[in-house]
mmCIF file of C-alpha atoms in Angstrom:
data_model
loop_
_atom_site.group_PDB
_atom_site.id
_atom_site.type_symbol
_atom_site.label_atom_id
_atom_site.label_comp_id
_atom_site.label_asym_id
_atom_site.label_seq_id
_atom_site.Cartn_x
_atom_site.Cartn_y
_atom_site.Cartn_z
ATOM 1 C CA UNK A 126 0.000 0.000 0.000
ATOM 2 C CA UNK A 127 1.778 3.172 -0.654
ATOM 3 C CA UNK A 128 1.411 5.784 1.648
ATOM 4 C CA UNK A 129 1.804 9.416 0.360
ATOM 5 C CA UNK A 130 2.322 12.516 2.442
ATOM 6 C CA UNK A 131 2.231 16.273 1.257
ATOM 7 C CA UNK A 132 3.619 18.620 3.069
ATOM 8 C CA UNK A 133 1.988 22.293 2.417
ATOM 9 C CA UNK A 134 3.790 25.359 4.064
ATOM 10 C CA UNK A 135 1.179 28.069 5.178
ATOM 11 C CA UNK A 136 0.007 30.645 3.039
ATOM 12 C CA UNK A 137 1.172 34.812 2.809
ATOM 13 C CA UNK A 138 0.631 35.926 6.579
ATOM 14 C CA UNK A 139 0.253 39.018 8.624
ATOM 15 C CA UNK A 140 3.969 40.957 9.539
ATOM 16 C CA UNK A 141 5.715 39.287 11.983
ATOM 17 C CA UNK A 142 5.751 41.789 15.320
ATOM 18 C CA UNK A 143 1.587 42.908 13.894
ATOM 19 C CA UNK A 144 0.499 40.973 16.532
ATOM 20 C CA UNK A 145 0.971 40.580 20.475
ATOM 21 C CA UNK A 146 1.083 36.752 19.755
ATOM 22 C CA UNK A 147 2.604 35.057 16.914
ATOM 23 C CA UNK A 148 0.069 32.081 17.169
ATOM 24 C CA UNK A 149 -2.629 34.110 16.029
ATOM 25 C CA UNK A 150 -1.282 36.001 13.033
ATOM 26 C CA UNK A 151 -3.473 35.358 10.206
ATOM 27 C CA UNK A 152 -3.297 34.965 6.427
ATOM 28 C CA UNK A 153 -3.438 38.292 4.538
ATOM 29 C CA UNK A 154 -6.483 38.528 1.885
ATOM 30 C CA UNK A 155 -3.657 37.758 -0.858
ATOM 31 C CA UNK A 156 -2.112 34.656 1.084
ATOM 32 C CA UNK A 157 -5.953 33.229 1.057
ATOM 33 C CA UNK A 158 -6.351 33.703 -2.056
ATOM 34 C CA UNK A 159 -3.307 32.106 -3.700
ATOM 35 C CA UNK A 160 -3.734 29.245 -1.064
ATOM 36 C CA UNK A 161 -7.525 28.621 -2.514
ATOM 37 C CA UNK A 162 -6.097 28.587 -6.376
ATOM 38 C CA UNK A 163 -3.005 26.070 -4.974
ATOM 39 C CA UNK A 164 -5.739 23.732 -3.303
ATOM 40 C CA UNK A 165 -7.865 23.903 -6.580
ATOM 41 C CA UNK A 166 -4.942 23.265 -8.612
ATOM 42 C CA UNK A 167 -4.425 20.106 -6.276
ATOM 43 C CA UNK A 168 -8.411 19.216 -6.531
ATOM 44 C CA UNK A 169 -7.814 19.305 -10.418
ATOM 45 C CA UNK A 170 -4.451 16.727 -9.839
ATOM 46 C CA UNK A 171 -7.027 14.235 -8.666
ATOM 47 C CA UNK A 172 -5.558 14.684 -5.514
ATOM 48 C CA UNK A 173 -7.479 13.904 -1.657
ATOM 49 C CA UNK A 174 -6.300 13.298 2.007
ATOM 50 C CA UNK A 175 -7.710 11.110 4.171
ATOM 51 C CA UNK A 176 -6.880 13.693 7.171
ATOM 52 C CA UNK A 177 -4.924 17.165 7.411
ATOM 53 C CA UNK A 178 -2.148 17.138 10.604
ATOM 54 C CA UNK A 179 -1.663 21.202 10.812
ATOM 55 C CA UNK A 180 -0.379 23.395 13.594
ATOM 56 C CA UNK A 181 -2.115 25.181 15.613
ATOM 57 C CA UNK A 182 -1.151 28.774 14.926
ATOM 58 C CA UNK A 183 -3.459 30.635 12.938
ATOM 59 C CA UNK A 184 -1.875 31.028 9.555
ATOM 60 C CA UNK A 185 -1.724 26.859 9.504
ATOM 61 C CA UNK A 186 -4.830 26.307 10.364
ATOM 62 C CA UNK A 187 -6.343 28.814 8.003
ATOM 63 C CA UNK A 188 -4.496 27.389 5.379
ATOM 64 C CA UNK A 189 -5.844 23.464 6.418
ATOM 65 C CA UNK A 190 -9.418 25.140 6.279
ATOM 66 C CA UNK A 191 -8.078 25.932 2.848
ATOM 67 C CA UNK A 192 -8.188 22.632 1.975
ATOM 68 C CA UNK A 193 -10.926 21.367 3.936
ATOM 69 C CA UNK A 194 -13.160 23.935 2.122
ATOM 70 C CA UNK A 195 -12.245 23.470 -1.586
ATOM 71 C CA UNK A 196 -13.181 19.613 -0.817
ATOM 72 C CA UNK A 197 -9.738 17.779 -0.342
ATOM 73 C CA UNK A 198 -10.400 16.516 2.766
ATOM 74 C CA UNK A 199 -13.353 16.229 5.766
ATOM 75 C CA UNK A 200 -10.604 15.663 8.732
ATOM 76 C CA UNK A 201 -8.397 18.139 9.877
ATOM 77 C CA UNK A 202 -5.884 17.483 12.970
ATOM 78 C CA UNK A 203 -3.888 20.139 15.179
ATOM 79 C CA UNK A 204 -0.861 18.750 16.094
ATOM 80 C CA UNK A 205 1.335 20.617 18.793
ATOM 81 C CA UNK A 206 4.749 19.147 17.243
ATOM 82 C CA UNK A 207 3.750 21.136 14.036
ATOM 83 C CA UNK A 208 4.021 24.435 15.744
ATOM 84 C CA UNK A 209 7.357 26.731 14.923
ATOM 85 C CA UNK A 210 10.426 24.779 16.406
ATOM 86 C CA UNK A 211 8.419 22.154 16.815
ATOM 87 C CA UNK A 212 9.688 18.521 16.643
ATOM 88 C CA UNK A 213 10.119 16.729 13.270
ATOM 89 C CA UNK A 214 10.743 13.326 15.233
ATOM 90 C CA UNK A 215 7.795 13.501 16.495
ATOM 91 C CA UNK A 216 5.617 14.205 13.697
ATOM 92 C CA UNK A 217 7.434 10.960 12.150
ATOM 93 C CA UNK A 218 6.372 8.967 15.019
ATOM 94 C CA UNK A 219 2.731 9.987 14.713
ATOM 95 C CA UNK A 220 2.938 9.253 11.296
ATOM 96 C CA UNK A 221 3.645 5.997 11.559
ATOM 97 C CA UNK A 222 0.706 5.379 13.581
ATOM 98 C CA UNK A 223 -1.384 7.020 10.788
ATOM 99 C CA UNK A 224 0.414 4.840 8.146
ATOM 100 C CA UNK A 225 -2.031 1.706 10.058
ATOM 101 C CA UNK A 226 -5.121 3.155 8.832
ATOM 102 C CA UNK A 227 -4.676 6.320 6.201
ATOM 103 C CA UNK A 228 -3.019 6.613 2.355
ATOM 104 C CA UNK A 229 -2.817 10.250 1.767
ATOM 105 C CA UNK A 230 -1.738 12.584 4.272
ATOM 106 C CA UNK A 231 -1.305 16.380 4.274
ATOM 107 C CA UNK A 232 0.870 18.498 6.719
ATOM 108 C CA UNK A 233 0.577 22.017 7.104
ATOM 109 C CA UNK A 234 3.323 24.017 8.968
ATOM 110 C CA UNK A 235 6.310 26.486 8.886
ATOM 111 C CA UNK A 236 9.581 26.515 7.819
ATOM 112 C CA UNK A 237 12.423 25.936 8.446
ATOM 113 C CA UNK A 238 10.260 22.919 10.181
ATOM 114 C CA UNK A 239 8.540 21.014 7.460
ATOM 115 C CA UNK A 240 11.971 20.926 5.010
ATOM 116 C CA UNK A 241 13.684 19.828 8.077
ATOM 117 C CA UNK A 242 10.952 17.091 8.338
ATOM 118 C CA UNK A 243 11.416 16.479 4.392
ATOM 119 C CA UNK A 244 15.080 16.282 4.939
ATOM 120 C CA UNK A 245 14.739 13.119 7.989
ATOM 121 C CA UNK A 246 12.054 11.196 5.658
ATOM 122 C CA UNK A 247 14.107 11.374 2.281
ATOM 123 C CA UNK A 248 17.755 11.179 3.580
ATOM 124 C CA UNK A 249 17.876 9.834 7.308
ATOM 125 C CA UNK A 250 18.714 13.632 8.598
ATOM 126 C CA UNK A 251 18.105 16.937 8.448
ATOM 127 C CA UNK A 252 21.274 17.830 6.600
ATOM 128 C CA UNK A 253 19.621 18.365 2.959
ATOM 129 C CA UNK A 254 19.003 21.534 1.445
ATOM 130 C CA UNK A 255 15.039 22.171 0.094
ATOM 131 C CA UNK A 256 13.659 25.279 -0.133
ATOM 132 C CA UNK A 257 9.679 25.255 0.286
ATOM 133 C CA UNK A 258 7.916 29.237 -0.559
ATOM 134 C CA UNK A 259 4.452 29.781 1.188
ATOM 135 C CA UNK A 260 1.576 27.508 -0.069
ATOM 136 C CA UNK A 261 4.185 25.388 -1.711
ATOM 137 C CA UNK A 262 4.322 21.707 -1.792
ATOM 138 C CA UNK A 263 6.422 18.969 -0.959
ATOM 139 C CA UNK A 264 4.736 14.870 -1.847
ATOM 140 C CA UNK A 265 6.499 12.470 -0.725
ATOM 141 C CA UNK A 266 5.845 8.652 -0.934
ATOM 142 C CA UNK A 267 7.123 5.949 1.263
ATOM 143 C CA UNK A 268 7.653 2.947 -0.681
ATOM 144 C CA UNK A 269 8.362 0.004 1.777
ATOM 145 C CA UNK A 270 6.847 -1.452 5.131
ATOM 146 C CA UNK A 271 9.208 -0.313 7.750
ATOM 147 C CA UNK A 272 10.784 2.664 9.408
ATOM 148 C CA UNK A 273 9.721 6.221 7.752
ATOM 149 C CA UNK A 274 13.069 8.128 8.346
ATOM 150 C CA UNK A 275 15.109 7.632 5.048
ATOM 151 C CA UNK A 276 13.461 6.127 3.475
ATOM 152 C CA UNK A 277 10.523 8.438 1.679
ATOM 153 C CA UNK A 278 11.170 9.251 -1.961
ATOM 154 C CA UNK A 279 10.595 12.918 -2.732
ATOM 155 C CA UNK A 280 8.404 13.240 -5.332
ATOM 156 C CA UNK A 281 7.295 16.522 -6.213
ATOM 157 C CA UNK A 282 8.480 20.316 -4.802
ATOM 158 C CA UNK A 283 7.328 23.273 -5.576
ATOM 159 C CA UNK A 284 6.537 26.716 -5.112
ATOM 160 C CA UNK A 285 3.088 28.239 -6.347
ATOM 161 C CA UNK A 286 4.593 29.709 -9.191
ATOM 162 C CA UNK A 287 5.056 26.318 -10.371
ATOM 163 C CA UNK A 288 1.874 25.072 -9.756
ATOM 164 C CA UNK A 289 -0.547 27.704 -10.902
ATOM 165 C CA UNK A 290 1.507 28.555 -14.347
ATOM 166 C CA UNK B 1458 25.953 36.278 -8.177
ATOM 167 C CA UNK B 1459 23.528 33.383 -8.145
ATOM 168 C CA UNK B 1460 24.151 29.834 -9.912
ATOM 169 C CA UNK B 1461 21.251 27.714 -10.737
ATOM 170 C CA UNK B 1462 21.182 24.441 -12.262
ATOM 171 C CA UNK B 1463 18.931 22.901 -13.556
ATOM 172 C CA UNK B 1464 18.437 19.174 -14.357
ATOM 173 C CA UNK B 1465 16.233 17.358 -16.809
ATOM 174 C CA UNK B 1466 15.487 13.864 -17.821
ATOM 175 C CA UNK B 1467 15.375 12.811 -21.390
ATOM 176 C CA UNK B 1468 12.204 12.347 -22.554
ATOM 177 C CA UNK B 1469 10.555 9.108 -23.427
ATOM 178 C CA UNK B 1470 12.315 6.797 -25.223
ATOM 179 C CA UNK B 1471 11.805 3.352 -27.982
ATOM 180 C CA UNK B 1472 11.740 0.300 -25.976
ATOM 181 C CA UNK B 1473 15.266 -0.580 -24.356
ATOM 182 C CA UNK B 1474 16.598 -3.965 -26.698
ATOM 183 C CA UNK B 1475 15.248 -2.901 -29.595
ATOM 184 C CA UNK B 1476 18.326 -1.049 -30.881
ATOM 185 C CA UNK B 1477 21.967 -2.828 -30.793
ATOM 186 C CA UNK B 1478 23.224 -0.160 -29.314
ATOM 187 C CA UNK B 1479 21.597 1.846 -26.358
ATOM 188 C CA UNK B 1480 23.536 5.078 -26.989
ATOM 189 C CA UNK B 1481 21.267 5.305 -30.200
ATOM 190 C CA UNK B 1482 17.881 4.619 -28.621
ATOM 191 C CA UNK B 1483 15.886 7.349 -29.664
ATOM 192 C CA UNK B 1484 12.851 9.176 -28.395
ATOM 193 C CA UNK B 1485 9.319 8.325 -29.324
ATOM 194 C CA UNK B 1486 6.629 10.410 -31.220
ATOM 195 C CA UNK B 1487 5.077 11.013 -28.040
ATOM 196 C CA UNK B 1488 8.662 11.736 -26.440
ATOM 197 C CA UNK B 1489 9.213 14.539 -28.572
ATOM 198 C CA UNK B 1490 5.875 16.063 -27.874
ATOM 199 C CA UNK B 1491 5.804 16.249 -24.239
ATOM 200 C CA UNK B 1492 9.158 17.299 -24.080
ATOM 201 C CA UNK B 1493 8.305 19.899 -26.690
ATOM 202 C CA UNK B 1494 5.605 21.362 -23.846
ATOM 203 C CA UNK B 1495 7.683 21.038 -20.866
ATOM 204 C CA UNK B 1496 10.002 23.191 -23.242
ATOM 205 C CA UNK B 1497 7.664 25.807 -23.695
ATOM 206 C CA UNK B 1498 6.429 25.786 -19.856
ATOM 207 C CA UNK B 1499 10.413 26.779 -19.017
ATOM 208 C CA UNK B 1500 10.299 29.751 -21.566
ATOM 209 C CA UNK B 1501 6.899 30.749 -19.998
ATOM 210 C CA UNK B 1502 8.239 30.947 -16.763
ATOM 211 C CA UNK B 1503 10.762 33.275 -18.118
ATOM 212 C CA UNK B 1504 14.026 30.811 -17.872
ATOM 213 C CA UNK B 1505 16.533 31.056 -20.378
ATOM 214 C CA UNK B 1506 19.940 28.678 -19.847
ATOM 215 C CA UNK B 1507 23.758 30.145 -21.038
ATOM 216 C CA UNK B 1508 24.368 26.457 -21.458
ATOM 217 C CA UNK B 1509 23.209 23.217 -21.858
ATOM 218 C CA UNK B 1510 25.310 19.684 -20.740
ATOM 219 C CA UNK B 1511 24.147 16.657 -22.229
ATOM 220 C CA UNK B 1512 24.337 13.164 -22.156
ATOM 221 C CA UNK B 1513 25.667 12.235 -25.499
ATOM 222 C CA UNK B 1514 23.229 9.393 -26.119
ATOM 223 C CA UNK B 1515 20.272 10.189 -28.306
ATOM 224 C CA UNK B 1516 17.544 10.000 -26.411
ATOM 225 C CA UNK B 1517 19.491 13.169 -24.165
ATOM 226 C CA UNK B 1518 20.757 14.681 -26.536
ATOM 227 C CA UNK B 1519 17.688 15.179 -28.878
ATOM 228 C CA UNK B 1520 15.725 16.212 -25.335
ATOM 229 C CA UNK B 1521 18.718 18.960 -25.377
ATOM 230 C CA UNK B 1522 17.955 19.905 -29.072
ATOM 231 C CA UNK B 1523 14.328 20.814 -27.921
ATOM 232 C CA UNK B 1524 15.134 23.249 -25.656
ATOM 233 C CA UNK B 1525 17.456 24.591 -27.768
ATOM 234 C CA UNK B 1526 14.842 24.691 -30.464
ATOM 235 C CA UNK B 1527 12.402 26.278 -28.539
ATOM 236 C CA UNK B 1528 14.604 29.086 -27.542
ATOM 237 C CA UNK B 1529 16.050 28.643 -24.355
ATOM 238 C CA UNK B 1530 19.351 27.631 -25.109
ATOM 239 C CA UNK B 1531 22.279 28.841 -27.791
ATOM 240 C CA UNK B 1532 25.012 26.392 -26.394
ATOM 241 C CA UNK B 1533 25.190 22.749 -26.219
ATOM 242 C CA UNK B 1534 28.036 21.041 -24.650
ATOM 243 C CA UNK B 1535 27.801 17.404 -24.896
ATOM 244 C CA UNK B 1536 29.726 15.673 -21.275
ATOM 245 C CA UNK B 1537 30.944 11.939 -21.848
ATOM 246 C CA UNK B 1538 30.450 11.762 -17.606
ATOM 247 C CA UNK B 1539 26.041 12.555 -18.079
ATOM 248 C CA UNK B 1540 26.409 9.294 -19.879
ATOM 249 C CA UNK B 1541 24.510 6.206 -18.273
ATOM 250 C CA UNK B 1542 26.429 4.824 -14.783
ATOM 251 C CA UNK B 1543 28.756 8.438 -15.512
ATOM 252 C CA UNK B 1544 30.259 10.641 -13.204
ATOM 253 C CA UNK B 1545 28.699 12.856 -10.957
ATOM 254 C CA UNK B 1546 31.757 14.030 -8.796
ATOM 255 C CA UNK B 1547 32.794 14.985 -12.879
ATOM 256 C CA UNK B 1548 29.672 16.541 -13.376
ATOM 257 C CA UNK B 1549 29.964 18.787 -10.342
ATOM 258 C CA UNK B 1550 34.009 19.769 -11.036
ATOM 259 C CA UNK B 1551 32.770 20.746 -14.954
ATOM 260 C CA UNK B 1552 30.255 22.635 -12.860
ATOM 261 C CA UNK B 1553 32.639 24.704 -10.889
ATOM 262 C CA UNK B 1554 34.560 25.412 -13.391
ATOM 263 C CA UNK B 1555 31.094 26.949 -15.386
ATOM 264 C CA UNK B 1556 30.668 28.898 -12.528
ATOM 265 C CA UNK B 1557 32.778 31.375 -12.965
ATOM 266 C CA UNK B 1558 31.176 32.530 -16.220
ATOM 267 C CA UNK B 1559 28.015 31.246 -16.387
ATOM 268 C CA UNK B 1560 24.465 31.559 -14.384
ATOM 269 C CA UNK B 1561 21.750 29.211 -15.763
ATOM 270 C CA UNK B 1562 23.015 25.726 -16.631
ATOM 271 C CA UNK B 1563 20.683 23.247 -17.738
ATOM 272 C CA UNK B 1564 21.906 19.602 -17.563
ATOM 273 C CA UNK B 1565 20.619 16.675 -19.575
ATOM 274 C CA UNK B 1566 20.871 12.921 -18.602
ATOM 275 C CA UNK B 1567 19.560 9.567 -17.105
ATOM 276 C CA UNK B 1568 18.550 8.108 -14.185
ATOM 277 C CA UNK B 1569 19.762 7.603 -11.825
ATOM 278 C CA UNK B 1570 22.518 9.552 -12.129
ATOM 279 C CA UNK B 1571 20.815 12.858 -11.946
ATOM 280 C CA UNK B 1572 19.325 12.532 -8.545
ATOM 281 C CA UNK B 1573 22.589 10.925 -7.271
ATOM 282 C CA UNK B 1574 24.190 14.113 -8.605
ATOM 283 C CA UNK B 1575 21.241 16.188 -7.226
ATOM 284 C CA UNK B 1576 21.862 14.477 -3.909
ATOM 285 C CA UNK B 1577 25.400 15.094 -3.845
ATOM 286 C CA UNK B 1578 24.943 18.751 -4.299
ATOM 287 C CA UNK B 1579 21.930 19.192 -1.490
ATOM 288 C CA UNK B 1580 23.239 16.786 0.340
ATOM 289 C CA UNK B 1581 27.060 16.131 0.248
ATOM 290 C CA UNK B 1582 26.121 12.539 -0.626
ATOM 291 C CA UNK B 1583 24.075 10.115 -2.879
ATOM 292 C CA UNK B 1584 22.071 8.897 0.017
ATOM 293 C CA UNK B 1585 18.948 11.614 -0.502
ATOM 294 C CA UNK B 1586 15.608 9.564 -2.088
ATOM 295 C CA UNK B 1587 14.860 11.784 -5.037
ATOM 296 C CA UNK B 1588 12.155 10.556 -8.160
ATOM 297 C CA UNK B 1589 12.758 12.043 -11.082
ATOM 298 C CA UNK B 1590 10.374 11.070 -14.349
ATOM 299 C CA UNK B 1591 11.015 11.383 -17.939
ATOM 300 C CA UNK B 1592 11.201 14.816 -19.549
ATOM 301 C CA UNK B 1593 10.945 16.133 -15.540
ATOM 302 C CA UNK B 1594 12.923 18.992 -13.981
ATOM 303 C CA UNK B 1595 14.874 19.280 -10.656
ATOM 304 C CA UNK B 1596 16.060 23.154 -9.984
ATOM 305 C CA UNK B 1597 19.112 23.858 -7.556
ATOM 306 C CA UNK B 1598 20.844 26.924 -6.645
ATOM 307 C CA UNK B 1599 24.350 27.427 -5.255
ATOM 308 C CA UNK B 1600 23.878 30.373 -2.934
ATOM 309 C CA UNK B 1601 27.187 31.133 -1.608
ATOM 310 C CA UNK B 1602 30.784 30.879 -3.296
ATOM 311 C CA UNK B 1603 32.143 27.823 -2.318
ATOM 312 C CA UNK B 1604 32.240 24.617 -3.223
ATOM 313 C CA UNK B 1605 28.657 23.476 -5.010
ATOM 314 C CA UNK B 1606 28.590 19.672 -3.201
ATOM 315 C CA UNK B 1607 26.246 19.529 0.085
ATOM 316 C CA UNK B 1608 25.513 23.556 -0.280
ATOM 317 C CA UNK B 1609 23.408 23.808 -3.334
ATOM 318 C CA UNK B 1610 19.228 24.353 -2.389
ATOM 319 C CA UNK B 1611 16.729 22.489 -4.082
ATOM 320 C CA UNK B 1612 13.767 24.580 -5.406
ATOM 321 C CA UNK B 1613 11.796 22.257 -7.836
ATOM 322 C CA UNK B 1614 11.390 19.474 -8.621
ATOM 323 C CA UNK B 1615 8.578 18.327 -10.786
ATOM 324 C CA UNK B 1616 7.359 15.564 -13.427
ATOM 325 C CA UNK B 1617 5.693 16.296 -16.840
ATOM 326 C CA UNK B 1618 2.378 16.061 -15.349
ATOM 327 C CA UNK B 1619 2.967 18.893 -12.634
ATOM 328 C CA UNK B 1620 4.373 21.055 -14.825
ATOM 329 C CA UNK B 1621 2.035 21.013 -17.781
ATOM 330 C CA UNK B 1622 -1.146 21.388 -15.654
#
């Protein structure tokens, strides 16, 4: 069964320092937008999760709501781990618990976070250099039954630009 | 002064065995075609390449015609190391050398060999899992002046299907 995970960084937010709390600053008006035409563009790939993980601050979970809305996916998931410095390792872990039962997964988080998460998956470490805009994707597939951690293949990456020509 | 490098897979090509000799195996009909369009989505996005390094088999070297047919490209160099099981440590000292006067190098080959050679230069090694399809594109940039292995960033990467929409 292969087990595919996308990894979507969130949308054009708010200026950093806007807001007394970092959590809650939001998408701008353009940052919703171009997140709506990525998650189309996606919708017209044939794409669908079976659940969105996202963290918890705002901008995330706006842009999971993204893709909830346009019809990608009925079951979105905070996960605490997916918050700025969060903890890769532990996202892994809970993915491997997911792997049981789900087929397509999406992630939505922050950088340098989710490239660092990329990096463990597709080389063992977080040593490799990937460079993910806002509302662009990584999918990655994990070809084998065991261990997650090196052994994804990276399949696509992109920034919007690429994806809405 | 950045560098960016970008590599593509031949298109696709006439069934391997039916030619005595695999350095001739040439693309198909429908080869041509798509690579034609993923041609024409790179001048779109407004890339242009000072250079192009092929493979000198057939099936890379007439993907390298099409770009330059299309436009994007003036030079092609063809690189006995892009060959099938070649050289990437080669690949990447050619590539230093280029650096000095050149800024948009486009790089035509096989598989596996380009995403070993991708992985050396994001990674430092040929350990990062990396799928790259026919006539698909994998974009790096070298951000700082020093050596290209392990430092390079990986920006794209993208099959036909992704990039043709």
């Amino acid at each position: 069964m292969t087990f595919e995970i996308y990894l979507m960084r969130h949308g054009l937010a708010g200026q950093f320092g806007d807001y007394e709390d970092d959590a809650i600053r939001p998408l701008t008006e353009e940052g919703v937008k171009k997140t709506q035409k990525v998650a189309q563009r996606l919708k017209d790939l044939g794409i669908k999760f079976d659940r969105v993980l996202t963290s918890p601050y705002t901008r995330a979970l706006q842009t999971a709501i993204v893709l909830q809305s346009i019809g990608l996916v009925e079951d979105l998931e905070t996960l605490d781990p997916l918050q700025p410095e969060g903890d890769p390792l532990a996202v892994i872990t809970h993915l491997e618990t997911l792997r049981q039962t789900d087929q397509h997964i999406a992630i939505v988080g922050h950088e340098p976070d989710l490239t660092q998460l990329a990096s463990h998956l597709i080389s063992g470490n977080d040593q490799t250099n990937l460079v993910l805009k806002k509302a662009g994707i990584i999918g990655l597939t994990s070809p084998i039954e065991e261990g997650l951690i090196g052994k994804c293949q990276l399949f696509w990456l992109a920034p919007p630009r690429l994806l809405l020509g």
